[in-house]
Amino acid sequence: MLYVTKEVYFNAAHRLFNPDKSEEWNRNVFGKCSHPNWHGHNYTLQVTVAGEPDPETGFVIDLSVLKGIIQKKIIDLCDHRNLNRDVPFLKGVIPTTENLVEKFYSELKKEVGMRSAENADLYSVKLYETDRNFAEYRPGRSR
């Protein structure tokens, strides 16, 4: 099994806020990340595809194809946007790193599968909110 990863970058604003809870609750839980005037991050997104290389090309997935998928499905929709307000597939989602990475995986899965080698699939999506804070989503894997 081989693992191929593409790394991309985008900038976005968000607010961690649960609309079902009070302002006080949100401040206590999310701290400064719940500021009503938003805050932003320079995100790093890593998308990994796993599989066996195609015998004709040697690719698990052509990295330029993977870059195009990520651009269309995530970057074009999220870069320089407000994740709470501007991104249709994030409507109603509290944009924590954990929730974002799972939603990004869902957005990428079908198209990556169609464009990969026959025995390859989307393996994981990792999102860095800062250099030291990140989440990774790998469905169906044990802890």
PDB file of C-alpha atoms in Angstrom, residues 51-143:
ATOM      1  CA  GLY A  51      -3.542   2.454  -2.984  1.00  0.00           C
ATOM      2  CA  GLU A  52      -1.473   0.606  -5.495  1.00  0.00           C
ATOM      3  CA  PRO A  53       0.038   2.469  -8.439  1.00  0.00           C
ATOM      4  CA  ASP A  54      -1.589   2.154 -11.824  1.00  0.00           C
ATOM      5  CA  PRO A  55       0.669  -0.176 -13.870  1.00  0.00           C
ATOM      6  CA  GLU A  56       0.517   2.125 -16.909  1.00  0.00           C
ATOM      7  CA  THR A  57       1.272   5.441 -15.164  1.00  0.00           C
ATOM      8  CA  GLY A  58       2.896   4.480 -11.869  1.00  0.00           C
ATOM      9  CA  PHE A  59       0.500   6.878 -10.105  1.00  0.00           C
ATOM     10  CA  VAL A  60      -1.773   6.129  -7.186  1.00  0.00           C
ATOM     11  CA  ILE A  61      -3.303   9.430  -8.277  1.00  0.00           C
ATOM     12  CA  ASP A  62      -1.849  12.119 -10.505  1.00  0.00           C
ATOM     13  CA  LEU A  63      -0.942  14.874  -8.029  1.00  0.00           C
ATOM     14  CA  SER A  64      -1.993  17.597 -10.458  1.00  0.00           C
ATOM     15  CA  VAL A  65      -5.419  15.952 -10.659  1.00  0.00           C
ATOM     16  CA  LEU A  66      -5.586  15.743  -6.851  1.00  0.00           C
ATOM     17  CA  LYS A  67      -4.607  19.414  -6.592  1.00  0.00           C
ATOM     18  CA  GLY A  68      -7.442  20.329  -8.992  1.00  0.00           C
ATOM     19  CA  ILE A  69      -9.986  18.374  -6.954  1.00  0.00           C
ATOM     20  CA  ILE A  70      -8.894  20.032  -3.718  1.00  0.00           C
ATOM     21  CA  GLN A  71      -8.962  23.434  -5.403  1.00  0.00           C
ATOM     22  CA  LYS A  72     -12.508  22.945  -6.738  1.00  0.00           C
ATOM     23  CA  LYS A  73     -14.058  21.247  -3.711  1.00  0.00           C
ATOM     24  CA  ILE A  74     -12.359  23.099  -0.833  1.00  0.00           C
ATOM     25  CA  ILE A  75     -10.076  26.021  -1.703  1.00  0.00           C
ATOM     26  CA  ASP A  76     -12.360  27.831  -4.155  1.00  0.00           C
ATOM     27  CA  LEU A  77     -15.163  27.685  -1.577  1.00  0.00           C
ATOM     28  CA  CYS A  78     -13.213  28.368   1.632  1.00  0.00           C
ATOM     29  CA  ASP A  79     -10.216  30.578   0.836  1.00  0.00           C
ATOM     30  CA  HIS A  80     -10.601  34.145   2.130  1.00  0.00           C
ATOM     31  CA  ARG A  81     -14.137  33.319   3.284  1.00  0.00           C
ATOM     32  CA  ASN A  82     -16.077  33.279   6.502  1.00  0.00           C
ATOM     33  CA  LEU A  83     -16.544  29.569   7.212  1.00  0.00           C
ATOM     34  CA  ASN A  84     -19.671  30.210   9.311  1.00  0.00           C
ATOM     35  CA  ARG A  85     -21.462  32.241   6.643  1.00  0.00           C
ATOM     36  CA  ASP A  86     -19.996  31.770   3.163  1.00  0.00           C
ATOM     37  CA  VAL A  87     -19.519  28.025   2.631  1.00  0.00           C
ATOM     38  CA  PRO A  88     -22.689  26.105   1.710  1.00  0.00           C
ATOM     39  CA  PHE A  89     -21.454  22.664   2.786  1.00  0.00           C
ATOM     40  CA  LEU A  90     -20.593  24.063   6.251  1.00  0.00           C
ATOM     41  CA  LYS A  91     -24.041  25.525   6.916  1.00  0.00           C
ATOM     42  CA  GLY A  92     -25.045  24.758  10.503  1.00  0.00           C
ATOM     43  CA  VAL A  93     -21.619  23.345  11.402  1.00  0.00           C
ATOM     44  CA  ILE A  94     -19.559  24.717  14.289  1.00  0.00           C
ATOM     45  CA  PRO A  95     -16.278  25.202  12.362  1.00  0.00           C
ATOM     46  CA  THR A  96     -13.878  23.518  14.765  1.00  0.00           C
ATOM     47  CA  THR A  97     -10.870  21.887  13.163  1.00  0.00           C
ATOM     48  CA  GLU A  98     -12.435  18.507  13.958  1.00  0.00           C
ATOM     49  CA  ASN A  99     -15.699  19.320  12.187  1.00  0.00           C
ATOM     50  CA  LEU A 100     -13.949  20.963   9.236  1.00  0.00           C
ATOM     51  CA  VAL A 101     -11.671  18.020   8.544  1.00  0.00           C
ATOM     52  CA  GLU A 102     -14.591  15.583   8.553  1.00  0.00           C
ATOM     53  CA  LYS A 103     -16.639  17.792   6.205  1.00  0.00           C
ATOM     54  CA  PHE A 104     -13.653  18.287   3.891  1.00  0.00           C
ATOM     55  CA  TYR A 105     -13.210  14.508   3.704  1.00  0.00           C
ATOM     56  CA  SER A 106     -16.869  14.100   2.728  1.00  0.00           C
ATOM     57  CA  GLU A 107     -16.561  16.757   0.023  1.00  0.00           C
ATOM     58  CA  LEU A 108     -13.440  15.147  -1.489  1.00  0.00           C
ATOM     59  CA  LYS A 109     -14.223  11.420  -1.208  1.00  0.00           C
ATOM     60  CA  LYS A 110     -16.379  10.779  -4.261  1.00  0.00           C
ATOM     61  CA  GLU A 111     -14.331  12.753  -6.764  1.00  0.00           C
ATOM     62  CA  VAL A 112     -10.984  11.468  -5.500  1.00  0.00           C
ATOM     63  CA  GLY A 113     -12.283   7.913  -5.838  1.00  0.00           C
ATOM     64  CA  MET A 114     -13.342   8.525  -9.436  1.00  0.00           C
ATOM     65  CA  ARG A 115      -9.964  10.017 -10.392  1.00  0.00           C
ATOM     66  CA  SER A 116      -7.606   7.578  -8.587  1.00  0.00           C
ATOM     67  CA  ALA A 117      -6.035   4.347  -9.756  1.00  0.00           C
ATOM     68  CA  GLU A 118      -8.421   1.395  -9.679  1.00  0.00           C
ATOM     69  CA  ASN A 119      -7.192   0.137  -6.294  1.00  0.00           C
ATOM     70  CA  ALA A 120      -6.888   3.523  -4.585  1.00  0.00           C
ATOM     71  CA  ASP A 121      -9.104   5.615  -2.351  1.00  0.00           C
ATOM     72  CA  LEU A 122      -9.085   8.723  -0.197  1.00  0.00           C
ATOM     73  CA  TYR A 123      -7.264   7.681   2.976  1.00  0.00           C
ATOM     74  CA  SER A 124      -7.203  10.744   5.207  1.00  0.00           C
ATOM     75  CA  VAL A 125      -7.576  14.489   5.431  1.00  0.00           C
ATOM     76  CA  LYS A 126      -5.470  16.469   7.907  1.00  0.00           C
ATOM     77  CA  LEU A 127      -6.089  20.134   8.667  1.00  0.00           C
ATOM     78  CA  TYR A 128      -3.658  22.367  10.537  1.00  0.00           C
ATOM     79  CA  GLU A 129      -5.324  25.379  12.116  1.00  0.00           C
ATOM     80  CA  THR A 130      -1.960  26.502  13.503  1.00  0.00           C
ATOM     81  CA  ASP A 131       1.527  24.990  13.448  1.00  0.00           C
ATOM     82  CA  ARG A 132       0.693  23.131  16.649  1.00  0.00           C
ATOM     83  CA  ASN A 133      -3.047  22.409  16.360  1.00  0.00           C
ATOM     84  CA  PHE A 134      -4.458  20.011  13.809  1.00  0.00           C
ATOM     85  CA  ALA A 135      -7.028  17.281  13.300  1.00  0.00           C
ATOM     86  CA  GLU A 136      -6.955  14.260  11.018  1.00  0.00           C
ATOM     87  CA  TYR A 137      -9.937  12.306   9.724  1.00  0.00           C
ATOM     88  CA  ARG A 138      -9.547   8.685   8.638  1.00  0.00           C
ATOM     89  CA  PRO A 139     -12.943   6.980   8.634  1.00  0.00           C
ATOM     90  CA  GLY A 140     -13.292   3.342   9.514  1.00  0.00           C
ATOM     91  CA  ARG A 141      -9.896   3.174  11.190  1.00  0.00           C
ATOM     92  CA  SER A 142      -9.633   1.900  14.746  1.00  0.00           C
ATOM     93  CA  ARG A 143      -8.302   4.170  17.467  1.00  0.00           C
TER      94      ARG A 143
END
